[in-house]
mmCIF file of C-alpha atoms in Angstrom:
data_model
loop_
_atom_site.group_PDB
_atom_site.id
_atom_site.type_symbol
_atom_site.label_atom_id
_atom_site.label_comp_id
_atom_site.label_asym_id
_atom_site.label_seq_id
_atom_site.Cartn_x
_atom_site.Cartn_y
_atom_site.Cartn_z
ATOM 1 C CA SER Q 1 -32.772 8.058 9.397
ATOM 2 C CA ASN Q 2 -32.592 6.962 5.759
ATOM 3 C CA LEU Q 3 -35.298 5.237 3.763
ATOM 4 C CA TRP Q 4 -34.314 1.659 2.976
ATOM 5 C CA PHE Q 5 -35.765 1.865 -0.545
ATOM 6 C CA GLY Q 6 -33.863 5.077 -1.359
ATOM 7 C CA SER Q 7 -34.696 8.774 -1.427
ATOM 8 C CA ASN Q 8 -33.104 12.211 -1.803
ATOM 9 C CA TYR Q 9 -33.031 13.330 1.826
ATOM 10 C CA THR Q 10 -32.096 12.166 5.300
ATOM 11 C CA THR Q 11 -33.554 13.058 8.693
ATOM 12 C CA TYR Q 12 -32.004 13.579 12.124
ATOM 13 C CA TRP Q 13 -33.168 14.550 15.613
ATOM 14 C CA LYS Q 14 -31.787 16.604 18.477
ATOM 15 C CA ILE Q 15 -32.067 15.469 22.108
ATOM 16 C CA THR Q 16 -31.691 18.122 24.826
ATOM 17 C CA ASN Q 17 -31.391 17.649 28.594
ATOM 18 C CA PRO Q 18 -31.295 13.861 28.155
ATOM 19 C CA VAL Q 19 -30.803 12.989 31.844
ATOM 20 C CA LEU Q 20 -33.394 15.061 33.697
ATOM 21 C CA ASN Q 21 -35.982 16.084 31.128
ATOM 22 C CA PRO Q 22 -35.227 14.731 27.648
ATOM 23 C CA VAL Q 23 -36.777 16.594 24.757
ATOM 24 C CA VAL Q 24 -36.574 15.178 21.234
ATOM 25 C CA THR Q 25 -36.837 17.641 18.344
ATOM 26 C CA VAL Q 26 -36.824 16.792 14.680
ATOM 27 C CA ARG Q 27 -34.340 18.915 12.780
ATOM 28 C CA PRO Q 28 -34.836 20.353 9.282
ATOM 29 C CA ARG Q 29 -34.753 17.750 6.537
ATOM 30 C CA VAL Q 30 -31.313 17.420 4.945
ATOM 31 C CA ASN Q 31 -31.640 17.389 1.168
ATOM 32 C CA ILE Q 32 -28.928 15.380 -0.590
ATOM 33 C CA PRO Q 33 -28.442 13.903 -4.069
ATOM 34 C CA ALA Q 34 -30.615 10.832 -4.506
ATOM 35 C CA TYR Q 35 -29.504 7.475 -3.148
ATOM 36 C CA PRO Q 36 -31.061 4.328 -4.657
ATOM 37 C CA SER Q 37 -31.505 1.119 -2.711
ATOM 38 C CA SER Q 38 -28.625 -1.341 -2.854
ATOM 39 C CA PRO Q 39 -28.735 -4.823 -4.402
ATOM 40 C CA GLN Q 40 -27.865 -8.064 -2.683
ATOM 41 C CA ALA Q 41 -24.100 -8.326 -2.356
ATOM 42 C CA GLU Q 42 -22.274 -10.993 -4.311
ATOM 43 C CA GLN Q 43 -19.991 -13.420 -2.497
ATOM 44 C CA LYS Q 44 -17.581 -15.984 -3.880
ATOM 45 C CA SER Q 45 -19.246 -19.395 -4.454
ATOM 46 C CA GLY Q 46 -22.391 -18.391 -2.565
ATOM 47 C CA ALA Q 47 -25.836 -16.848 -2.769
ATOM 48 C CA GLY Q 48 -26.551 -13.112 -2.610
ATOM 49 C CA VAL Q 49 -26.057 -11.432 0.769
ATOM 50 C CA GLY Q 50 -28.675 -9.204 2.426
ATOM 51 C CA THR Q 51 -27.301 -5.768 3.353
ATOM 52 C CA LEU Q 52 -30.381 -3.916 4.743
ATOM 53 C CA SER Q 53 -30.076 -1.641 1.723
ATOM 54 C CA SER Q 54 -29.720 2.122 2.278
ATOM 55 C CA MET Q 55 -31.193 2.378 5.762
ATOM 56 C CA THR Q 56 -29.103 4.104 8.453
ATOM 57 C CA GLN Q 57 -26.665 1.727 10.139
ATOM 58 C CA ASP Q 58 -24.208 3.744 12.233
ATOM 59 C CA VAL Q 59 -24.261 7.311 13.584
ATOM 60 C CA LEU Q 60 -21.995 9.477 15.719
ATOM 61 C CA PHE Q 61 -21.949 13.108 16.772
ATOM 62 C CA GLY Q 62 -18.787 15.189 17.094
ATOM 63 C CA HIS Q 63 -17.154 18.444 16.014
ATOM 64 C CA GLY Q 64 -20.570 19.976 15.404
ATOM 65 C CA LYS Q 65 -21.584 17.317 12.899
ATOM 66 C CA VAL Q 66 -23.772 14.242 12.795
ATOM 67 C CA TYR Q 67 -21.880 11.590 10.841
ATOM 68 C CA THR Q 68 -23.470 8.509 9.349
ATOM 69 C CA ALA Q 69 -22.534 5.786 6.875
ATOM 70 C CA VAL Q 70 -25.183 4.096 4.749
ATOM 71 C CA VAL Q 71 -25.195 1.596 1.886
ATOM 72 C CA PRO Q 72 -26.904 2.737 -1.343
ATOM 73 C CA GLY Q 73 -26.521 1.175 -4.737
ATOM 74 C CA PHE Q 74 -23.924 2.699 -7.043
ATOM 75 C CA ASN Q 75 -22.722 1.954 -10.564
ATOM 76 C CA TRP Q 76 -18.972 2.441 -11.049
ATOM 77 C CA GLY Q 77 -19.224 1.296 -14.663
ATOM 78 C CA SER Q 78 -19.942 -2.450 -14.702
ATOM 79 C CA GLY Q 79 -23.329 -2.557 -12.983
ATOM 80 C CA THR Q 80 -24.855 -1.548 -9.651
ATOM 81 C CA VAL Q 81 -23.086 -2.734 -6.508
ATOM 82 C CA CYS Q 82 -23.306 -1.905 -2.797
ATOM 83 C CA ALA Q 83 -21.290 1.186 -1.903
ATOM 84 C CA ILE Q 84 -20.721 3.179 1.279
ATOM 85 C CA ARG Q 85 -21.989 6.740 1.447
ATOM 86 C CA VAL Q 86 -20.579 8.893 4.230
ATOM 87 C CA LEU Q 87 -22.532 11.957 5.324
ATOM 88 C CA GLY Q 88 -21.402 14.675 7.702
ATOM 89 C CA ILE Q 89 -24.319 16.975 8.565
ATOM 90 C CA ASP Q 90 -23.512 20.413 9.978
ATOM 91 C CA THR Q 91 -26.038 20.778 12.819
ATOM 92 C CA ALA Q 92 -25.959 24.592 12.621
ATOM 93 C CA SER Q 93 -27.070 24.711 8.991
ATOM 94 C CA SER Q 94 -28.592 21.226 8.475
ATOM 95 C CA LEU Q 95 -26.452 20.873 5.361
ATOM 96 C CA ALA Q 96 -24.394 17.807 4.452
ATOM 97 C CA ASP Q 97 -21.009 19.407 3.960
ATOM 98 C CA VAL Q 98 -19.446 15.921 3.870
ATOM 99 C CA ASP Q 99 -20.983 13.677 1.205
ATOM 100 C CA LYS Q 100 -18.717 10.904 -0.062
ATOM 101 C CA VAL Q 101 -19.501 7.698 -1.970
ATOM 102 C CA PHE Q 102 -16.838 5.031 -1.462
ATOM 103 C CA GLY Q 103 -16.399 1.673 -3.169
ATOM 104 C CA ALA Q 104 -15.061 -0.011 -6.289
ATOM 105 C CA ASP Q 105 -16.219 -1.495 -9.564
ATOM 106 C CA LYS Q 106 -17.526 -5.090 -9.256
ATOM 107 C CA LYS Q 107 -16.972 -5.012 -5.457
ATOM 108 C CA HIS Q 108 -19.666 -4.755 -2.767
ATOM 109 C CA TYR Q 109 -19.023 -2.574 0.305
ATOM 110 C CA TYR Q 110 -21.565 -2.870 3.145
ATOM 111 C CA PHE Q 111 -22.349 -2.801 6.892
ATOM 112 C CA PRO Q 112 -20.020 0.128 7.718
ATOM 113 C CA GLY Q 113 -19.016 1.368 11.141
ATOM 114 C CA ILE Q 114 -17.819 4.989 11.253
ATOM 115 C CA TYR Q 115 -15.587 6.976 13.617
ATOM 116 C CA VAL Q 116 -14.132 10.494 13.332
ATOM 117 C CA ASP Q 117 -11.038 11.273 15.401
ATOM 118 C CA PRO Q 118 -10.065 14.642 16.989
ATOM 119 C CA ALA Q 119 -8.232 15.580 13.775
ATOM 120 C CA ASP Q 120 -11.458 15.102 11.735
ATOM 121 C CA ARG Q 121 -10.095 11.972 10.064
ATOM 122 C CA ILE Q 122 -12.870 9.585 9.043
ATOM 123 C CA PHE Q 123 -12.327 5.869 9.777
ATOM 124 C CA LEU Q 124 -14.513 3.089 8.401
ATOM 125 C CA GLY Q 125 -14.680 -0.607 9.226
ATOM 126 C CA PHE Q 126 -16.839 -2.613 6.825
ATOM 127 C CA ASN Q 127 -17.459 -5.840 4.951
ATOM 128 C CA ARG Q 128 -16.459 -6.404 1.348
ATOM 129 C CA SER Q 129 -17.219 -9.273 -1.022
ATOM 130 C CA SER Q 130 -17.510 -10.024 -4.712
ATOM 131 C CA ALA Q 131 -17.733 -12.888 -7.144
ATOM 132 C CA GLU Q 132 -14.023 -13.483 -6.434
ATOM 133 C CA GLU Q 133 -13.950 -12.691 -2.681
ATOM 134 C CA TYR Q 134 -15.518 -14.250 0.401
ATOM 135 C CA ILE Q 135 -17.050 -11.840 2.926
ATOM 136 C CA SER Q 136 -14.003 -10.085 4.353
ATOM 137 C CA ILE Q 137 -13.254 -7.180 6.685
ATOM 138 C CA TRP Q 138 -11.747 -4.036 5.216
ATOM 139 C CA TYR Q 139 -11.102 -0.616 6.681
ATOM 140 C CA SER Q 140 -10.263 2.909 5.652
ATOM 141 C CA GLU Q 141 -8.222 5.328 7.726
ATOM 142 C CA ASP Q 142 -8.510 9.040 6.898
ATOM 143 C CA LEU Q 143 -10.985 8.334 4.106
ATOM 144 C CA LEU Q 144 -11.271 11.815 2.640
ATOM 145 C CA ALA Q 145 -7.501 12.211 2.335
ATOM 146 C CA THR Q 146 -6.630 8.742 1.028
ATOM 147 C CA ASN Q 147 -9.795 7.461 -0.711
ATOM 148 C CA SER Q 148 -8.416 3.954 -0.146
ATOM 149 C CA SER Q 149 -8.911 0.902 2.037
ATOM 150 C CA ARG Q 150 -6.930 -2.066 3.308
ATOM 151 C CA LEU Q 151 -7.718 -5.651 4.180
ATOM 152 C CA LEU Q 152 -8.043 -6.452 7.885
ATOM 153 C CA LYS Q 153 -9.211 -10.084 7.698
ATOM 154 C CA ALA Q 154 -9.976 -12.175 4.617
ATOM 155 C CA GLY Q 155 -13.072 -14.348 4.489
ATOM 156 C CA GLU Q 156 -12.429 -18.096 4.422
ATOM 157 C CA SER Q 157 -15.560 -19.645 2.902
ATOM 158 C CA ALA Q 158 -18.947 -18.781 1.446
ATOM 159 C CA ARG Q 159 -21.758 -18.021 3.865
ATOM 160 C CA ALA Q 160 -24.352 -20.725 3.167
ATOM 161 C CA GLY Q 161 -28.091 -20.257 2.757
ATOM 162 C CA ALA Q 162 -30.736 -19.142 0.315
ATOM 163 C CA ALA Q 163 -30.665 -15.588 -0.998
ATOM 164 C CA PRO Q 164 -30.718 -13.180 0.613
ATOM 165 C CA VAL Q 165 -28.204 -14.788 2.953
ATOM 166 C CA ARG Q 166 -28.522 -13.289 6.435
ATOM 167 C CA TRP Q 167 -25.535 -11.197 7.385
ATOM 168 C CA GLY Q 168 -25.305 -8.769 10.284
ATOM 169 C CA ASP Q 169 -25.105 -5.060 10.969
ATOM 170 C CA TYR Q 170 -22.609 -5.714 13.723
ATOM 171 C CA ALA Q 171 -19.698 -3.454 12.758
ATOM 172 C CA GLY Q 172 -18.115 -1.903 15.841
ATOM 173 C CA ILE Q 173 -15.572 0.914 15.671
ATOM 174 C CA GLY Q 174 -14.318 3.379 18.249
ATOM 175 C CA PRO Q 175 -11.315 5.193 19.709
ATOM 176 C CA ASP Q 176 -8.625 3.674 21.864
ATOM 177 C CA PRO Q 177 -9.314 4.735 25.500
ATOM 178 C CA ILE Q 178 -5.808 6.170 25.844
ATOM 179 C CA ASP Q 179 -5.082 7.522 22.367
ATOM 180 C CA PRO Q 180 -8.205 8.722 20.479
ATOM 181 C CA GLU Q 181 -6.209 8.925 17.232
ATOM 182 C CA ARG Q 182 -5.882 5.133 17.326
ATOM 183 C CA VAL Q 183 -8.978 3.195 16.414
ATOM 184 C CA TRP Q 184 -10.273 -0.290 17.193
ATOM 185 C CA ILE Q 185 -12.412 -2.189 14.696
ATOM 186 C CA SER Q 186 -14.499 -5.256 15.558
ATOM 187 C CA THR Q 187 -16.385 -6.780 12.651
ATOM 188 C CA GLU Q 188 -17.535 -10.173 11.408
ATOM 189 C CA TYR Q 189 -16.152 -12.185 8.498
ATOM 190 C CA SER Q 190 -17.067 -15.526 6.920
ATOM 191 C CA GLY Q 191 -15.280 -18.263 8.829
ATOM 192 C CA PRO Q 192 -13.747 -21.551 7.682
ATOM 193 C CA SER Q 193 -17.042 -23.472 7.486
ATOM 194 C CA PRO Q 194 -20.094 -22.437 5.440
ATOM 195 C CA ASN Q 195 -22.496 -21.953 8.350
ATOM 196 C CA ASN Q 196 -20.529 -19.757 10.708
ATOM 197 C CA TRP Q 197 -19.371 -16.209 10.942
ATOM 198 C CA MET Q 198 -16.534 -15.089 13.146
ATOM 199 C CA THR Q 199 -15.332 -11.835 14.692
ATOM 200 C CA TRP Q 200 -11.970 -10.191 14.143
ATOM 201 C CA VAL Q 201 -10.563 -7.259 16.121
ATOM 202 C CA GLY Q 202 -7.842 -4.951 14.810
ATOM 203 C CA GLN Q 203 -6.263 -1.609 15.617
ATOM 204 C CA VAL Q 204 -5.488 1.140 13.112
ATOM 205 C CA PRO Q 205 -3.420 2.997 12.073
ATOM 206 C CA SER Q 206 -2.161 -0.383 11.000
ATOM 207 C CA ALA Q 207 1.244 -1.893 10.400
ATOM 208 C CA ILE Q 208 2.400 -1.731 6.784
ATOM 209 C CA SER Q 209 3.213 -5.129 5.309
ATOM 210 C CA GLN Q 210 6.856 -6.007 4.808
ATOM 211 C CA PRO Q 211 8.000 -4.629 1.424
ATOM 212 C CA SER Q 212 9.190 -7.091 -1.215
ATOM 213 C CA LEU Q 213 12.384 -6.022 -3.002
ATOM 214 C CA GLU Q 214 12.346 -6.291 -6.799
ATOM 215 C CA LEU Q 215 15.299 -4.406 -8.347
ATOM 216 C CA PRO Q 216 18.238 -4.774 -8.435
ATOM 217 C CA GLU Q 217 18.339 -8.549 -8.140
ATOM 218 C CA ASP Q 218 20.297 -9.942 -5.212
ATOM 219 C CA ASN Q 219 24.084 -10.015 -5.880
ATOM 220 C CA ALA Q 220 23.671 -8.049 -9.105
ATOM 221 C CA VAL Q 221 26.483 -5.890 -10.497
ATOM 222 C CA ARG Q 222 25.123 -2.428 -11.228
ATOM 223 C CA ARG Q 223 26.574 0.704 -12.764
ATOM 224 C CA SER Q 224 25.768 3.963 -10.971
ATOM 225 C CA PRO Q 225 23.178 5.459 -10.860
ATOM 226 C CA VAL Q 226 21.317 2.376 -9.606
ATOM 227 C CA ALA Q 227 17.544 1.974 -9.990
ATOM 228 C CA PHE Q 228 15.793 0.458 -6.945
ATOM 229 C CA ALA Q 229 12.225 -0.884 -6.927
ATOM 230 C CA TRP Q 230 10.020 -2.723 -4.436
ATOM 231 C CA ASP Q 231 6.418 -3.749 -3.854
ATOM 232 C CA SER Q 232 4.140 -3.986 -0.826
ATOM 233 C CA PHE Q 233 0.836 -5.839 -0.350
ATOM 234 C CA SER Q 234 -0.483 -3.001 1.797
ATOM 235 C CA PRO Q 235 1.011 0.193 0.355
ATOM 236 C CA ALA Q 236 2.452 2.865 2.644
ATOM 237 C CA ASP Q 237 2.187 6.618 2.178
ATOM 238 C CA SER Q 238 5.993 6.750 1.941
ATOM 239 C CA TYR Q 239 9.024 4.474 2.215
ATOM 240 C CA ARG Q 240 12.542 4.716 3.591
ATOM 241 C CA ILE Q 241 15.341 2.984 1.673
ATOM 242 C CA GLU Q 242 18.574 2.411 3.587
ATOM 243 C CA ILE Q 243 21.906 1.470 1.981
ATOM 244 C CA ASP Q 244 25.117 0.461 3.756
ATOM 245 C CA ASP Q 245 28.349 -1.353 2.979
ATOM 246 C CA ALA Q 246 27.813 -3.393 6.178
ATOM 247 C CA SER Q 247 25.149 -6.088 6.298
ATOM 248 C CA ASP Q 248 24.094 -5.062 9.833
ATOM 249 C CA PHE Q 249 23.450 -1.428 8.777
ATOM 250 C CA THR Q 250 25.578 -0.045 11.602
ATOM 251 C CA SER Q 251 26.737 3.014 9.672
ATOM 252 C CA ILE Q 252 24.126 3.729 7.025
ATOM 253 C CA ASP Q 253 25.618 5.363 3.919
ATOM 254 C CA GLN Q 254 22.332 6.541 2.430
ATOM 255 C CA SER Q 255 18.843 6.908 3.921
ATOM 256 C CA VAL Q 256 16.226 8.351 1.579
ATOM 257 C CA VAL Q 257 12.444 8.771 2.047
ATOM 258 C CA VAL Q 258 10.300 8.587 -1.100
ATOM 259 C CA ASP Q 259 6.553 8.545 -1.730
ATOM 260 C CA SER Q 260 6.688 5.901 -4.475
ATOM 261 C CA ASN Q 261 7.784 2.275 -4.889
ATOM 262 C CA GLY Q 262 11.145 3.099 -6.409
ATOM 263 C CA VAL Q 263 14.049 5.525 -6.588
ATOM 264 C CA THR Q 264 17.330 5.953 -8.502
ATOM 265 C CA LEU Q 265 20.463 6.710 -6.453
ATOM 266 C CA SER Q 266 24.147 7.294 -7.144
ATOM 267 C CA GLY Q 267 27.368 7.903 -5.232
ATOM 268 C CA PHE Q 268 28.584 4.289 -4.906
ATOM 269 C CA THR Q 269 32.237 3.220 -4.718
ATOM 270 C CA ASP Q 270 33.447 0.986 -7.523
ATOM 271 C CA GLN Q 271 33.693 -2.740 -6.686
ATOM 272 C CA LEU Q 272 32.203 -2.292 -3.230
ATOM 273 C CA ARG Q 273 29.310 -4.516 -2.098
ATOM 274 C CA TYR Q 274 26.326 -2.620 -0.731
ATOM 275 C CA TYR Q 275 23.343 -3.899 1.249
ATOM 276 C CA TRP Q 276 19.890 -2.330 1.013
ATOM 277 C CA ARG Q 277 16.496 -2.617 2.674
ATOM 278 C CA VAL Q 278 13.152 -0.787 2.665
ATOM 279 C CA ILE Q 279 10.510 -0.036 5.310
ATOM 280 C CA GLY Q 280 7.047 1.459 4.882
ATOM 281 C CA ILE Q 281 6.362 4.592 6.932
ATOM 282 C CA SER Q 282 3.067 5.055 8.778
ATOM 283 C CA GLU Q 283 1.854 6.033 12.225
ATOM 284 C CA CYS Q 284 2.217 2.441 13.407
ATOM 285 C CA PRO Q 285 5.578 1.890 15.144
ATOM 286 C CA SER Q 286 5.741 -1.842 14.365
ATOM 287 C CA ASN Q 287 6.276 -1.764 10.595
ATOM 288 C CA GLN Q 288 8.794 -4.325 9.367
ATOM 289 C CA TYR Q 289 11.871 -3.893 7.193
ATOM 290 C CA SER Q 290 12.136 -5.915 4.016
ATOM 291 C CA PHE Q 291 14.641 -8.738 3.810
ATOM 292 C CA ASN Q 292 18.082 -7.427 2.822
ATOM 293 C CA ARG Q 293 19.561 -7.601 -0.654
ATOM 294 C CA SER Q 294 23.031 -6.692 -1.865
ATOM 295 C CA PHE Q 295 24.640 -5.475 -5.078
ATOM 296 C CA ILE Q 296 28.155 -4.672 -6.250
ATOM 297 C CA ALA Q 297 28.762 -1.153 -7.484
ATOM 298 C CA CYS Q 298 30.350 -0.689 -10.858
ATOM 299 C CA ALA Q 299 31.996 2.579 -11.882
ATOM 300 C CA PHE Q 300 34.813 1.676 -14.299
ATOM 301 C CA THR Q 301 34.873 2.028 -18.100
ATOM 302 C CA ALA Q 302 34.795 -1.288 -19.951
ATOM 303 C CA GLY Q 303 38.151 -1.859 -21.669
ATOM 304 C CA ASP Q 304 39.920 0.813 -19.578
ATOM 305 C CA ALA Q 305 42.688 -1.514 -18.377
ATOM 306 C CA ASP Q 306 45.045 1.283 -17.249
ATOM 307 C CA GLY Q 307 42.351 3.157 -15.335
ATOM 308 C CA ASN Q 308 42.546 6.562 -17.011
ATOM 309 C CA ALA Q 309 38.800 6.572 -17.866
ATOM 310 C CA ILE Q 310 39.310 6.382 -21.669
ATOM 311 C CA VAL Q 311 39.909 3.432 -23.997
ATOM 312 C CA THR Q 312 43.005 3.821 -26.199
ATOM 313 C CA ILE Q 313 45.973 1.803 -27.500
ATOM 314 C CA SER Q 314 47.618 2.348 -24.118
ATOM 315 C CA ASP Q 315 45.043 -0.033 -22.621
ATOM 316 C CA ALA Q 316 46.050 -2.752 -25.099
ATOM 317 C CA VAL Q 317 49.732 -2.194 -24.235
ATOM 318 C CA PHE Q 318 48.906 -2.268 -20.507
ATOM 319 C CA LEU Q 319 47.002 -5.508 -20.958
ATOM 320 C CA ILE Q 320 49.801 -7.172 -23.001
ATOM 321 C CA ASN Q 321 52.272 -6.227 -20.295
ATOM 322 C CA TYR Q 322 49.979 -7.725 -17.631
ATOM 323 C CA ILE Q 323 49.437 -11.013 -19.507
ATOM 324 C CA PHE Q 324 52.946 -11.657 -20.864
ATOM 325 C CA SER Q 325 55.333 -9.743 -18.579
ATOM 326 C CA GLY Q 326 53.764 -9.837 -15.136
ATOM 327 C CA GLY Q 327 52.861 -6.186 -15.229
ATOM 328 C CA PRO Q 328 50.413 -4.500 -12.800
ATOM 329 C CA ASP Q 329 46.842 -5.765 -12.555
ATOM 330 C CA PRO Q 330 44.021 -3.911 -14.255
ATOM 331 C CA ILE Q 331 41.878 -2.142 -11.636
ATOM 332 C CA PRO Q 332 39.377 -3.612 -11.449
ATOM 333 C CA LEU Q 333 40.309 -6.840 -13.169
ATOM 334 C CA MET Q 334 36.900 -7.117 -14.887
ATOM 335 C CA SER Q 335 37.561 -3.874 -16.762
ATOM 336 C CA ALA Q 336 40.004 -5.871 -18.909
ATOM 337 C CA ASP Q 337 37.569 -8.737 -19.591
ATOM 338 C CA THR Q 338 36.573 -7.166 -22.905
ATOM 339 C CA ASN Q 339 34.653 -10.216 -24.169
ATOM 340 C CA CYS Q 340 32.921 -11.010 -20.835
ATOM 341 C CA ASP Q 341 34.039 -14.643 -20.664
ATOM 342 C CA SER Q 342 35.179 -14.165 -17.035
ATOM 343 C CA PHE Q 343 38.868 -14.550 -17.986
ATOM 344 C CA VAL Q 344 41.551 -12.027 -18.956
ATOM 345 C CA THR Q 345 43.549 -13.498 -21.848
ATOM 346 C CA VAL Q 346 45.079 -12.553 -25.189
ATOM 347 C CA THR Q 347 41.572 -12.749 -26.748
ATOM 348 C CA ASP Q 348 40.683 -9.668 -24.727
ATOM 349 C CA VAL Q 349 43.686 -7.871 -26.258
ATOM 350 C CA VAL Q 350 42.532 -8.889 -29.746
ATOM 351 C CA THR Q 351 39.008 -7.614 -28.991
ATOM 352 C CA LEU Q 352 40.433 -4.321 -27.773
ATOM 353 C CA ILE Q 353 42.778 -3.779 -30.746
ATOM 354 C CA ASN Q 354 40.017 -4.680 -33.205
ATOM 355 C CA TYR Q 355 37.700 -2.153 -31.534
ATOM 356 C CA ILE Q 356 40.305 0.650 -31.527
ATOM 357 C CA PHE Q 357 41.707 0.229 -35.058
ATOM 358 C CA SER Q 358 39.035 -1.601 -37.066
ATOM 359 C CA GLY Q 359 35.712 -0.418 -35.644
ATOM 360 C CA GLY Q 360 35.027 -3.836 -34.140
ATOM 361 C CA VAL Q 361 32.691 -4.719 -31.321
ATOM 362 C CA ALA Q 362 33.021 -2.431 -28.300
ATOM 363 C CA PRO Q 363 34.493 -3.947 -25.125
ATOM 364 C CA CYS Q 364 31.861 -5.941 -23.270
ATOM 365 C CA ASP Q 365 30.440 -4.197 -20.224
ATOM 366 C CA PRO Q 366 29.931 -6.687 -17.369
ATOM 367 C CA CYS Q 367 27.886 -4.119 -15.448
ATOM 368 C CA SER Q 368 24.170 -4.463 -16.072
#
């Protein structure tokens, strides 16, 4: 039990022999750092929302602890907002050895449901709103390890009414009946019309949103090593990037797992087209791959018409022989396009000779 107007302690009770002869015993008071009452929560285009302040809203017992999640006020830097405070009280010592305040600046977090799985991971399902956000459903999986949350269902309109607008302490959260490490959340959000609220049900661990590929651009020509980058609306803990010279990824050339949104890789064959894709990695088996992109690898030296990896007068001679005498082709042909006009002509020879003997402009490199 918490005091709705704030305090510096919480209280809990023990029930023994609940079926035949229940006995209720108050346990020692649990002293904790002070929690102030919470303000009304802001919502986009609407009046302030009532949150029942810091009174106890959800409780569970497991692993020798009483867990609860309450909603005090907290100032992250730009003024007091509603936050979620998670307490885990050790029933042997009556000490709160878990005490975590969770939220964000200018955002209101309220009406939490709490569950702790067999691996002691703390899950929360709660409402969030702000001056820029309708009342939405968010969740956190493994709170203490990640200190982050993800959107489950976005609100669609402002909840109408005079402040404080009535909202509900109806957050439901609990384990899957088959797999207790999977969790079901059932919480309300603001529906499409101003006077209704609706319920959304979701399971976590959740699917990671499909990554969006950023670099290199599709069909780009890139010199090795190649820098890859992507983005994801709901970030994963890690990502797998797969690269193949076949668009169906039947014989993957490279498969690398990274814990960031980018990586630089090498080992590509010159003038070969490669296809690449990315998938977020989580406990959910239904994560989606990104759409595929391709790039052409580039490993030659610009101006190296004869393919010996250095640019000398022999390249100019090789190029003259190719243009005027039907000599062998430069490999690749673009290595001889020293002015990057997409043609191999005598102007490329002039550019090359001027570079070698007169300190002119270096051969243009078509690889970006």
